[in-house]
Coordinates of C-alpha atoms and ligand atoms in Angstrom, one line a residue:
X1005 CA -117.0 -31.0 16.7
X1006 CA -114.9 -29.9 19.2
X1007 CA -114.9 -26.5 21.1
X1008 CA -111.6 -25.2 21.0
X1009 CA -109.9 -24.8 24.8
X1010 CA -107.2 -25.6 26.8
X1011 CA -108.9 -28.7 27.6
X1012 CA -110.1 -30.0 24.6
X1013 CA -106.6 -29.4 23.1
X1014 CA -105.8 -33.4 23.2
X1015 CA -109.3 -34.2 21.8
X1016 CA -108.3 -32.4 18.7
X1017 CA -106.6 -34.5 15.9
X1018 CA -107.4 -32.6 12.4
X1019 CA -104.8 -29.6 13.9
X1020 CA -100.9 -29.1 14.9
X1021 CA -100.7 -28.1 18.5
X1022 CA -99.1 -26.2 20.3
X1023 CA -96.2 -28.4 20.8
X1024 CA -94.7 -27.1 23.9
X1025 CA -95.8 -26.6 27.2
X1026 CA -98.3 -23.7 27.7
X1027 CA -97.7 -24.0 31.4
X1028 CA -93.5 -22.9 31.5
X1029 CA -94.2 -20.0 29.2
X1030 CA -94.2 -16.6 30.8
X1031 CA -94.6 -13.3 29.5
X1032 CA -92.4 -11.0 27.9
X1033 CA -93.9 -9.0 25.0
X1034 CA -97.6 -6.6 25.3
X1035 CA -98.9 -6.2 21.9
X1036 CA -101.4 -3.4 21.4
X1037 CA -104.5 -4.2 18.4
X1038 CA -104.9 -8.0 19.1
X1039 CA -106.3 -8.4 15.4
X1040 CA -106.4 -10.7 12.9
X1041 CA -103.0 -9.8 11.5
X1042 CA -101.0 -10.2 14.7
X1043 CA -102.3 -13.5 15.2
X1044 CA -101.5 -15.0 11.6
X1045 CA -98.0 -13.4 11.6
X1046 CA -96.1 -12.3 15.1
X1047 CA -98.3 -15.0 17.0
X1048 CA -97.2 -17.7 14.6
X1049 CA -93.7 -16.5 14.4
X1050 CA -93.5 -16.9 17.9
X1051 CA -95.2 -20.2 18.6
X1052 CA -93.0 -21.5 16.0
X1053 CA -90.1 -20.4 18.1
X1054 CA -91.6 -22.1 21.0
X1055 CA -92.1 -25.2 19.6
X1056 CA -88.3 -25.0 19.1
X1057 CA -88.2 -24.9 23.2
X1058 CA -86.6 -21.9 22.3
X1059 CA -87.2 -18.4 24.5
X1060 CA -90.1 -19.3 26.3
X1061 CA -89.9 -16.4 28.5
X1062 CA -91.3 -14.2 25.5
X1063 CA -95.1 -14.9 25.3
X1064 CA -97.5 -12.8 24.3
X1065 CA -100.0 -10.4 26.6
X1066 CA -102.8 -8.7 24.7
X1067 CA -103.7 -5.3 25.0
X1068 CA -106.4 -2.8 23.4
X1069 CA -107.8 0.7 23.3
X1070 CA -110.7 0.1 21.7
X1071 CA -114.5 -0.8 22.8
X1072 CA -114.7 -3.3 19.9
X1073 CA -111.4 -5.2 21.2
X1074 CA -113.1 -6.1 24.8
X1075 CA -115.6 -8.4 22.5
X1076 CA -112.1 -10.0 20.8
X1077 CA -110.9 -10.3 24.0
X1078 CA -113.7 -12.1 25.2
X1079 CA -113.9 -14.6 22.5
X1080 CA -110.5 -15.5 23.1
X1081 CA -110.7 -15.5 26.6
X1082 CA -113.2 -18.0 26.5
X1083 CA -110.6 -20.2 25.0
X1084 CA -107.7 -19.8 27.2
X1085 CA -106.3 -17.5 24.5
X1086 CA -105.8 -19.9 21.9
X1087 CA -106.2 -19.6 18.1
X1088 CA -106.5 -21.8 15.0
X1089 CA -104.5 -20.2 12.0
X1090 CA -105.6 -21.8 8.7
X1091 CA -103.0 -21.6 5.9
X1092 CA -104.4 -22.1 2.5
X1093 CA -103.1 -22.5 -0.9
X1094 CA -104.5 -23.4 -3.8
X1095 CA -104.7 -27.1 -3.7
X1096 CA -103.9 -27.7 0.4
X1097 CA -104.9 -25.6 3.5
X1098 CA -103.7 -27.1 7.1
X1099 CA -104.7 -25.8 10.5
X1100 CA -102.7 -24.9 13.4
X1101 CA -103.5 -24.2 16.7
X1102 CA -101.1 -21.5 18.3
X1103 CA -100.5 -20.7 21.9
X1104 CA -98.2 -17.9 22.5
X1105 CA -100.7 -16.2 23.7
X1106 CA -101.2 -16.2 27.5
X1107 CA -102.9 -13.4 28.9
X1108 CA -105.2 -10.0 27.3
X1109 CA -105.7 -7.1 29.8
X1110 CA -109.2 -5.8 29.7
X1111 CA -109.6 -3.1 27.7
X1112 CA -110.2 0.3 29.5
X1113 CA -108.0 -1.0 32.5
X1114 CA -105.5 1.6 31.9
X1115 CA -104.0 0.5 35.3
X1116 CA -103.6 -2.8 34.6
X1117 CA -101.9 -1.6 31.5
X1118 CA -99.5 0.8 33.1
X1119 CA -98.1 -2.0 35.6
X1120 CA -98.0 -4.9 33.0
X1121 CA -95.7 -2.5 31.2
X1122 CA -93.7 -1.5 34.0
X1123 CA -93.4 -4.9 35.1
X1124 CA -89.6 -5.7 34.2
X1125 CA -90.3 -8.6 32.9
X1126 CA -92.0 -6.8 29.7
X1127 CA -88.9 -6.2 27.3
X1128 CA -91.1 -5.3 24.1
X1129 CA -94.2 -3.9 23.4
X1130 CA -95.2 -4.3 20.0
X1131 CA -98.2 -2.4 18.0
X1132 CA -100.8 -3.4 15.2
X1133 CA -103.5 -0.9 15.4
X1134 CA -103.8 0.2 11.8
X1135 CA -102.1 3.0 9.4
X1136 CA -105.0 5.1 10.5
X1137 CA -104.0 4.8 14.5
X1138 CA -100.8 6.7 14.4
X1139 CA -102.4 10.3 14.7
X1140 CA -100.7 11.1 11.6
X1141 CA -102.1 14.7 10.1
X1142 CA -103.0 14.3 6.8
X1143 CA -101.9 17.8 5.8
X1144 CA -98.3 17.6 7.0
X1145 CA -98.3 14.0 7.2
X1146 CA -96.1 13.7 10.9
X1147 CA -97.8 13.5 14.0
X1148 CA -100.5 15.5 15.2
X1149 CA -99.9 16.6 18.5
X1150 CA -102.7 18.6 18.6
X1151 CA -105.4 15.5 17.9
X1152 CA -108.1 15.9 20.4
X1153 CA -107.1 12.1 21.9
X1154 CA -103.5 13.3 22.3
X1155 CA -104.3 16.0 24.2
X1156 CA -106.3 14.2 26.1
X1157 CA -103.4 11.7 27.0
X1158 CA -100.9 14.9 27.7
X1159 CA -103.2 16.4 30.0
X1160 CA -104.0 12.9 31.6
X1161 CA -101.1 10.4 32.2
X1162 CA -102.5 8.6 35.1
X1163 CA -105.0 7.5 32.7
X1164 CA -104.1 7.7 29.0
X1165 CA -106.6 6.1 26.8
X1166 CA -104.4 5.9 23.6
X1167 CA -101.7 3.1 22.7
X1168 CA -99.0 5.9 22.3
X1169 CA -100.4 7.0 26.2
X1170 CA -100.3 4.1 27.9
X1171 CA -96.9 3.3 26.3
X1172 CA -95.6 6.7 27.8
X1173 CA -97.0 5.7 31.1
X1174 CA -95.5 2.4 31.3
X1175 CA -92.3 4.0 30.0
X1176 CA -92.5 7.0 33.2
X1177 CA -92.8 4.6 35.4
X1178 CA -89.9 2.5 34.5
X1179 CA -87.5 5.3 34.6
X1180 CA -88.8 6.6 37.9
X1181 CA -88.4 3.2 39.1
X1182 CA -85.0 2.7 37.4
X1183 CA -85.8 -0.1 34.9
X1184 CA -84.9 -0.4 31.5
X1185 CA -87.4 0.6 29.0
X1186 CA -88.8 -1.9 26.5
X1187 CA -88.2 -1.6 22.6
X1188 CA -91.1 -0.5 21.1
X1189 CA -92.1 -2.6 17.4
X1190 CA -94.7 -1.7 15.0
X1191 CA -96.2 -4.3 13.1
X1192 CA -98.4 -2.1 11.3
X1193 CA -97.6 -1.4 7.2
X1194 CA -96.7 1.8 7.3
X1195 CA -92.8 3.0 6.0
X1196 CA -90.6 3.5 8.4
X1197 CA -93.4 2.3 11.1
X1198 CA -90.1 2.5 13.4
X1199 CA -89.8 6.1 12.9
X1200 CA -93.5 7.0 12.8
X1201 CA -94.0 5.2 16.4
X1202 CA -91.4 7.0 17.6
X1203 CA -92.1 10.1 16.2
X1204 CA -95.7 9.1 18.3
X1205 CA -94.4 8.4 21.8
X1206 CA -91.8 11.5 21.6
X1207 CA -94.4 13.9 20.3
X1208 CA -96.6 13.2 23.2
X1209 CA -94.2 12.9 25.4
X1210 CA -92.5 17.1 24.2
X1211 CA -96.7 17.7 25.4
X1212 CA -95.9 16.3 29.5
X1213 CA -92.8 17.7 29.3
X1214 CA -89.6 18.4 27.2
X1215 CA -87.0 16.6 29.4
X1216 CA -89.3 13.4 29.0
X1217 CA -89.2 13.2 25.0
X1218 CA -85.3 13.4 25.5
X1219 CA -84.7 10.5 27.5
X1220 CA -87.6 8.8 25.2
X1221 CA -85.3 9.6 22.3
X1222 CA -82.6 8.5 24.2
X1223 CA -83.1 5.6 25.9
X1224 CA -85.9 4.0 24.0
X1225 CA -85.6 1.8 20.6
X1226 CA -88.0 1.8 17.7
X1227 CA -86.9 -0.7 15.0
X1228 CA -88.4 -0.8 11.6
X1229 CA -89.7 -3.6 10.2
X1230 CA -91.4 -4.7 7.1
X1231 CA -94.3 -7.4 7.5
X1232 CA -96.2 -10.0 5.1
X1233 CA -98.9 -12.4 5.1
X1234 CA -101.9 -11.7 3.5
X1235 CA -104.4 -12.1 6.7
X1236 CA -108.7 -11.4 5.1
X1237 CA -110.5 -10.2 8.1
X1238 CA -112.9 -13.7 9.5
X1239 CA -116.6 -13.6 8.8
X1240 CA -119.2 -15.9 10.0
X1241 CA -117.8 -17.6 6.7
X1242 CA -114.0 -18.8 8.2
X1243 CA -115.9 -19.9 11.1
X1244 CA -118.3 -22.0 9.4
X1245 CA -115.3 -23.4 7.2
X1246 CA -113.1 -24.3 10.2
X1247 CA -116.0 -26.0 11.9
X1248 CA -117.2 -27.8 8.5
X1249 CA -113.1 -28.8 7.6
X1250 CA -111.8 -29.5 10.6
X1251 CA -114.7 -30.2 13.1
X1252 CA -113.0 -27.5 15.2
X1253 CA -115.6 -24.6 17.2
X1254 CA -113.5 -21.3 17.1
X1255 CA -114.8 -18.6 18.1
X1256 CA -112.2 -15.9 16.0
X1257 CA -110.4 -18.1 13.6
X1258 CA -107.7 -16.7 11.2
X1259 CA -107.1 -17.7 7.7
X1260 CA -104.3 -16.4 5.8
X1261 CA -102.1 -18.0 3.4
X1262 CA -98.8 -19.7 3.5
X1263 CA -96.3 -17.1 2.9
X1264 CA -95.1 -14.9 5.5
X1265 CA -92.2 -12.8 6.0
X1266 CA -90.8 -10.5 8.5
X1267 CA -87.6 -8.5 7.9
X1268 CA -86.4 -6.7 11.4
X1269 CA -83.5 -4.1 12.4
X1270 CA -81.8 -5.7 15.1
X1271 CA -82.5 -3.2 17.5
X1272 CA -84.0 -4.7 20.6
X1273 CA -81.6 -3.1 23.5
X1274 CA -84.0 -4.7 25.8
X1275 CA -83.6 -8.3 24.4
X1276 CA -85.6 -10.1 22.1
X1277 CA -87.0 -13.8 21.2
X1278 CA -84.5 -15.5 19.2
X1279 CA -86.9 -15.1 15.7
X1280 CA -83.9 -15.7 13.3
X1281 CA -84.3 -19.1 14.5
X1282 CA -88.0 -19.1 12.9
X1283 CA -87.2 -17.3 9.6
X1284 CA -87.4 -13.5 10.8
X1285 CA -84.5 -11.6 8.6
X1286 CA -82.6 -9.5 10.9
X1287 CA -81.0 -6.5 8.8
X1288 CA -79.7 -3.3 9.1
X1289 CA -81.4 -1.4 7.3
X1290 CA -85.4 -2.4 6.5
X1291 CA -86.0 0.6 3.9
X1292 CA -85.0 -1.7 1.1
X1293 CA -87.5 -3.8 1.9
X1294 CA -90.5 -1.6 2.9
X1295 CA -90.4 0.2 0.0
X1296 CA -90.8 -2.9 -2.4
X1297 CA -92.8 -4.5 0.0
X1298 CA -95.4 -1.5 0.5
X1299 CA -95.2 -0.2 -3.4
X1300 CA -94.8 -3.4 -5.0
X1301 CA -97.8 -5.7 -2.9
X1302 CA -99.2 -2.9 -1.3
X1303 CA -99.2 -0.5 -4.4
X1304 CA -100.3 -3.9 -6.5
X1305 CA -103.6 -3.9 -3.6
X1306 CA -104.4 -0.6 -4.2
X1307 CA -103.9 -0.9 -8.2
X1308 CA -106.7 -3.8 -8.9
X1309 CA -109.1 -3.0 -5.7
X1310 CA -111.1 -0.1 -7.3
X1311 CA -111.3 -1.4 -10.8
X1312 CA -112.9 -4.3 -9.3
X1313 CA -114.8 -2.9 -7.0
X1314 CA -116.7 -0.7 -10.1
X1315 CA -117.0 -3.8 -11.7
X1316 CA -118.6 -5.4 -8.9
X1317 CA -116.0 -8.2 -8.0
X1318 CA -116.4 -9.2 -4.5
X1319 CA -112.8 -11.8 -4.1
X1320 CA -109.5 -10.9 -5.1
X1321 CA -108.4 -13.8 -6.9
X1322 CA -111.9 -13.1 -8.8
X1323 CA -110.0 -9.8 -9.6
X1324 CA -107.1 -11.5 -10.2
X1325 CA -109.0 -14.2 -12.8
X1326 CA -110.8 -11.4 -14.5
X1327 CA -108.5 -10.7 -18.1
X1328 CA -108.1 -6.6 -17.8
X1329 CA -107.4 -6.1 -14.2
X1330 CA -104.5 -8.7 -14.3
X1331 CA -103.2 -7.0 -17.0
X1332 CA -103.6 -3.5 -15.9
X1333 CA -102.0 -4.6 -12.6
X1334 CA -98.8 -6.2 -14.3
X1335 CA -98.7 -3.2 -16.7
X1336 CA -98.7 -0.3 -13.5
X1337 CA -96.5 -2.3 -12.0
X1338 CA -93.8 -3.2 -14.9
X1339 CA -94.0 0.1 -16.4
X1340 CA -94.1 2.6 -13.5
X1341 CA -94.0 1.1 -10.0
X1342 CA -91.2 -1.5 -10.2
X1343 CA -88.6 0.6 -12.1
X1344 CA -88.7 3.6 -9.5
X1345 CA -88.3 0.8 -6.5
X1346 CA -84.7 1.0 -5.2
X1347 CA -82.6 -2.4 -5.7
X1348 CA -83.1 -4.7 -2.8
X1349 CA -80.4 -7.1 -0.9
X1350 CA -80.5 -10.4 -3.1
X1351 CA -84.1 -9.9 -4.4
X1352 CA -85.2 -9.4 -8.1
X1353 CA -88.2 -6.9 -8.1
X1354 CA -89.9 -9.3 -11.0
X1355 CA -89.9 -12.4 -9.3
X1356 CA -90.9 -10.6 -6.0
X1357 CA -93.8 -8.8 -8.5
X1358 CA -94.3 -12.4 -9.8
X1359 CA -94.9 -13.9 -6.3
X1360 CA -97.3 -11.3 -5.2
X1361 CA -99.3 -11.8 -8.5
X1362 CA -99.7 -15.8 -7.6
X1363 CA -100.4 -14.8 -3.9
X1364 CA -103.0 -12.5 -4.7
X1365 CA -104.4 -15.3 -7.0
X1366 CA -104.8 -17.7 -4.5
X1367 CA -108.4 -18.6 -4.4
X1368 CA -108.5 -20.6 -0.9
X1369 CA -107.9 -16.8 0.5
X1370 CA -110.8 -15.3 0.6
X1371 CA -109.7 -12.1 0.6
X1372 CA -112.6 -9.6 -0.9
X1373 CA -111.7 -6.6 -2.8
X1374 CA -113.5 -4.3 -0.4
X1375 CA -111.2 -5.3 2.3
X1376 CA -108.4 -3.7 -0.1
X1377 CA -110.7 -1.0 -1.0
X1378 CA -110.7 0.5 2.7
X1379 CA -109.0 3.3 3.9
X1380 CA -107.7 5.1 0.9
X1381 CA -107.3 8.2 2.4
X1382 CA -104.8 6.9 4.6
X1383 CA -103.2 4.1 1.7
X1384 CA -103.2 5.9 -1.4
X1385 CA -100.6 8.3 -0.2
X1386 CA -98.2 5.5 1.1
X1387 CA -98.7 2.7 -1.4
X1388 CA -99.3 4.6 -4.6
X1389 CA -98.9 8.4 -4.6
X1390 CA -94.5 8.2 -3.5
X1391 CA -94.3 6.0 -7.0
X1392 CA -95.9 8.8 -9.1
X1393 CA -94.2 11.7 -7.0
X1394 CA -90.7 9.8 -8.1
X1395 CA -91.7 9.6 -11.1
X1396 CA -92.9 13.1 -11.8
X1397 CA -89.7 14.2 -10.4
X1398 CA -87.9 12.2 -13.0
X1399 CA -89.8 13.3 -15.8
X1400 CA -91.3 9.8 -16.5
X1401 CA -94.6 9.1 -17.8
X1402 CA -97.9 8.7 -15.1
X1403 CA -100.3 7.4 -16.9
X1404 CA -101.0 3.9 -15.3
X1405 CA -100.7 5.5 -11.7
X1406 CA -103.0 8.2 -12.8
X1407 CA -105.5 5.8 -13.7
X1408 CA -105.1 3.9 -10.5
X1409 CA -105.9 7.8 -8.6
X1410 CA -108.5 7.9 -11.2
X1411 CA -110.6 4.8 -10.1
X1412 CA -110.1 5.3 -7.0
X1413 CA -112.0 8.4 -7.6
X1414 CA -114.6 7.3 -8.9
X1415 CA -115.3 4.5 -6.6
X1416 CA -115.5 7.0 -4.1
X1417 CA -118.3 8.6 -6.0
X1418 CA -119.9 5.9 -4.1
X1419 CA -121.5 3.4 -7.1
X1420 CA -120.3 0.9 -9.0
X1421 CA -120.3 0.8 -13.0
X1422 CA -123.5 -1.2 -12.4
X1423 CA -125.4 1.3 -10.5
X1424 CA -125.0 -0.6 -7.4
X1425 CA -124.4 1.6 -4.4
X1426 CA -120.4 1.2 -2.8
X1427 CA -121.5 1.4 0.6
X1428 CA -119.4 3.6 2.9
X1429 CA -115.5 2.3 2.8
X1430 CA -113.0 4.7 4.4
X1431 CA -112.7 6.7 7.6
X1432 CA -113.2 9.7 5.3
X1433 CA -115.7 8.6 3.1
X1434 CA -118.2 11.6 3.3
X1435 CA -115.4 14.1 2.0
X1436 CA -114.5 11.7 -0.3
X1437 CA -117.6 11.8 -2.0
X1438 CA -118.5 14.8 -2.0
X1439 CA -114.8 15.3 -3.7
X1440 CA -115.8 12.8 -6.3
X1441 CA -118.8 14.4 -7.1
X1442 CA -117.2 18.0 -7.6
X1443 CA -114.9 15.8 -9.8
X1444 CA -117.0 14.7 -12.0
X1445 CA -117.2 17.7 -13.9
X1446 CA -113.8 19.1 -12.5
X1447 CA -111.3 16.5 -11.9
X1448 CA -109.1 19.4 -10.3
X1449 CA -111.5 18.9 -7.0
X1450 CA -110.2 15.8 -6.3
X1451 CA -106.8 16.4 -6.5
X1452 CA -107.2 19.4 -4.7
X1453 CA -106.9 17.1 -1.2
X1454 CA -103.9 18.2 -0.6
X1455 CA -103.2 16.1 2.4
X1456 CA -103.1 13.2 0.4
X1457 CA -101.7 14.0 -2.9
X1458 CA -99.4 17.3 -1.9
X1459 CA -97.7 18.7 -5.0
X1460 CA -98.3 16.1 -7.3
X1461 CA -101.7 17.6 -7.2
X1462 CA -99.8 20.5 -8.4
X1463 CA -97.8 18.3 -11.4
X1464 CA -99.0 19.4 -15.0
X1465 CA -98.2 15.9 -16.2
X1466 CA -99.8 14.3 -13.2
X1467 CA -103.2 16.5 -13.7
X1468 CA -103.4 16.2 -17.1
X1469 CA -103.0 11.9 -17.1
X1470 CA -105.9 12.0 -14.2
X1471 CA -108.3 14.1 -15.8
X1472 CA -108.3 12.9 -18.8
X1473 CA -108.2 8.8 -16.7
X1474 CA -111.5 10.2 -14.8
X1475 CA -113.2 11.7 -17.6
X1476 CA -112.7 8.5 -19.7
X1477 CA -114.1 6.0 -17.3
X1478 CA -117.1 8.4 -16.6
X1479 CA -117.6 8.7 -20.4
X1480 CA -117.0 5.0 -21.4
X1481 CA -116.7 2.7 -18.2
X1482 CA -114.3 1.0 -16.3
X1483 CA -113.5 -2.0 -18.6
X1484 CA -113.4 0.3 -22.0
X1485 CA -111.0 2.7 -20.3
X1486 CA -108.7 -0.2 -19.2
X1487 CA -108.8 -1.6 -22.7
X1488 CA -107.5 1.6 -23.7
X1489 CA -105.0 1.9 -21.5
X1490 CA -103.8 -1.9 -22.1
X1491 CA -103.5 -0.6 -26.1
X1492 CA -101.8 2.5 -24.8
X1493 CA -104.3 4.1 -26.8
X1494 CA -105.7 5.9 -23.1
Ligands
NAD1222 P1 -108.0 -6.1 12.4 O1 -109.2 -5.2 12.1 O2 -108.2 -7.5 12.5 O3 -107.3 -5.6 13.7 C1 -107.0 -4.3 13.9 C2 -106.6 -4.0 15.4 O4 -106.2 -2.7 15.5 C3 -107.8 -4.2 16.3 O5 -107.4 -4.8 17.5 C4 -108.3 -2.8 16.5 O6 -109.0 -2.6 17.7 C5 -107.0 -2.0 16.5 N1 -107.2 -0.6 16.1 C6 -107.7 -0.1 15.0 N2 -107.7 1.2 15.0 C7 -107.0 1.6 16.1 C8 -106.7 2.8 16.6 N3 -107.0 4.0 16.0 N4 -106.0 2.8 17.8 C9 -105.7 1.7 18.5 N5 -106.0 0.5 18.0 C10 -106.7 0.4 16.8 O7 -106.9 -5.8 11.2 P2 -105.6 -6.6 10.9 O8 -105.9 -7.5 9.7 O9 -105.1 -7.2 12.1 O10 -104.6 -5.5 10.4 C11 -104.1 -4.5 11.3 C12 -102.9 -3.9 10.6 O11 -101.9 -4.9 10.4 C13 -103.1 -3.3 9.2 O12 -103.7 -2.1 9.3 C14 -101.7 -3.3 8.7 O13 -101.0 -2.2 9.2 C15 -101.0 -4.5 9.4 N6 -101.0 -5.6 8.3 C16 -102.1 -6.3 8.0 C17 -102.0 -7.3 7.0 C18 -103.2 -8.1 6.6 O14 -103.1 -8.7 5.5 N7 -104.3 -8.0 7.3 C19 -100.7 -7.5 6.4 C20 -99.6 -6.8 6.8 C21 -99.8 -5.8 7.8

């Protein structure tokens, strides 16, 4: 066994190393929400690059805002920043151990943060801190300028304690100091993640002062970008595995699977790491792509993580062997996601529906259903609630989408078909239940949340498919209602 560190790297023969040296990298990216995802995607991406002895003056400086991340931070400290990635398919997984990684400012140190990111050498800051982290208002659904941590940052820009203030920060100081201002590049999943950060930094910006959100708007770039790998969050379980497998002691390893993509506007004014070299798709225009990307996988997610999670499944590719949910998941999606997602450059929505089915049937994964069963309140309105709008507006059946807002409802009543108590799952989760429970007996309640499902809780169509979907699986059960469904007899 060997205990993963700088030193022990040459002692370690069941991984690929870095293969580059550590020592001429220096930094030129701060990434905010040092998480699992970052390290399985970005992280790789870049020490891929690396390896190609290719723009080694863009490593990677960690950054968070959270208590929780000063515990990440130390685990990782402790081994000179490094981290195994495991890749598994089905029949094969292979470890890696990635370096691009060479520094993590302690968390709290706000002015540690404010000079790394004045420091010119800084070109991109890029963000992975969650859908929920954008201080989106549910109601309106654009920034809340008046969330109590926002204010907070406005009234104290010496020492901001969000992402969006410390960004800000770095950004004041660079213009007072005459330096050009880094690009700013979500990672997160959200659509038009470009637009939303922006939309972030400018909105707190109008709260300093007005001048200051112009010359954000005009000086500072925001690409989009659409992001894929399916990353489970690591357990006591990945560790054990990677120390059992590969005889390797890491504290935080990652395990995702093979596939990855990562489709870019080229909009780095700053400068960027030459990623097209490492399979990054540079575009114009990354809607195309989000859209299938977030309805398509993320909508498929959202579509087979409640039924499973009523009928007590605890992986995804145990969702994904179990008869019904497969085939309530290709039926949503053949029926009513896929044919209101806009054509994409060179890509057939099938085969990209096809993939995503094999991917999320990959059994090496891990992935557990209640990882896709968090956060609803923030993913059914961006994964699953555009697809029915569209197609309420186009006078096409809901019925399959209904039923997906209909299990999620009823999860939310917080037990399982079983009995089994669904322990809290969502940032929301008290108002959730007590939404499902008015629902029971008046499925109106739940659709009443406005902030999530805005007028198509208003839709007659739309009402009438999801009460009659919640009534059914309260009166007959999740796997009765989905036979139904699959006989379009629901
Ligand atoms: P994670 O829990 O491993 O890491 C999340 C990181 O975000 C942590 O560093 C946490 O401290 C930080 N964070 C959380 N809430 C925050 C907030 N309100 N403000 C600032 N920082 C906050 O999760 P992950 O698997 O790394 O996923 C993070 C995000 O990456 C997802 O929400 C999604 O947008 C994107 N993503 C994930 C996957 C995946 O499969 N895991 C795939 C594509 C995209």
């Amino acid at each position: 066994m060997t205990k993963l560190s700088a030193a022990t790297l040459p002692r370690i023969t069941t991984a690929a190393l870095p293969a580059y040296d550590r020592a001429s990298l220096t930094a030129g990216i701060v990434h905010f929400g040092v998480g699992n995802f970052h390290r399985a995607h970005q992280a790789v991406y870049l020490d891929d690059l690396f390896a190609l002895g290719s723009s080694h003056d863009w490593a990677l400086v960690g950054a968070g805002v959270r208590d929780a991340d000063e515990a990440m931070r130390q685990k990782l400290k402790s081994q000179d920043w490094l981290t195994t990635v495991v890749e598994q398919e089905a029949d094969s997984s292979s470890a890696r151990i990635t370096g691009a990684m060479i520094d993590y400012i302690k968390p709290g140190d706000s002015a540690a943060v404010i000079a790394r990111l004045a420091d010119p050498a800084i070109r991109i800051v890029s963000l992975t801190i969650t859908e929920g982290g954008y201080y989106i208002d549910p109601a309106s659904q654009k920034f809340d300028p008046n969330h109590p941590d926002i204010a907070f940052d406005a009234a104290s820009m010496a020492e901001p304690r969000t992402a969006f203030g410390l960004i800000l920060a770095g950004l004041i100081r660079r213009r007072n100091a005459g330096i050009q201002p880094f690009t700013v590049m979500s990672c997160d999943n959200i659509p038009g993640n470009g637009h939303v950060t922006q939309n972030a930094v400018v909105g707190l910006a109008k709260l300093v002062d007005p001048a200051l959100a112009q010359w954000v708007r005009d000086n500072v770039a925001f690409p989009n970008g659409m992001v894929d790998r399916i990353t489970p969050a690591t357990s006591p379980r990945e560790v054990a595995l990677l120390s059992d497998n590969f005889g390797i002691d890491d504290n935080w390893p990652v395990f995702c699977e093979s596939f990855k993509q990562w489709v870019l506007e080229d909009n780095f004014p700053a400068g960027r790491p030459a990623l097209e070299r490492v399979g990054v798709q540079f575009v114009s225009d990354v809607a195309p792509y989000e859209h299938m990307k977030i309805r398509i996988l993320n909508g498929g997610h959202a579509t087979i993580a409640y039924p499973a999670g009523l009928l007590d499944i605890h992986f995804v590719h145990e969702a994904m062997e179990h008869p019904l949910i497969a085939a309530f998941l290709a039926k949503v999606e053949n029926d009513e996601i896929i044919p209101v997602v806009p054509p994409v450059p060179d890509t057939d929505l099938h085969d990209y529906f096809a993939l995503c089915q094999r991917r999320f049937a990959n059994p090496k994964i891990g992935d557990t259903v209640r990882r896709l069963a968090l956060d609803g309140s923030n993913r059914q309105p961006k994964f699953i609630v555009p697809s029915a709008v569209d197609r309420v507006a186009a006078g096409q059946s809901v019925i399959g989408l209904a039923l997906v807002s209909a299990l999620w409802c009823r999860y939310c009543y917080g037990t399982s078909d079983s009995g089994a108590v669904i322990e809290p799952n969502d940032p929301s989760w008290n108002r959730l239940t007590r939404q499902a429970r008015l629902a029971k007996d008046d499925p109106k309640a739940w659709l009443a949340m406005t902030d999530i499902y805005g007028d198509l809780g208003r839709s007659q169509s739309f009402v009438a498919a999801f009460g009659h979907a919640l009534t059914t699986l309260w009166s007959v059960g999740t796997k009765a209602t989905l036979e139904r469904y699959l006989a379009d007899r629901l």
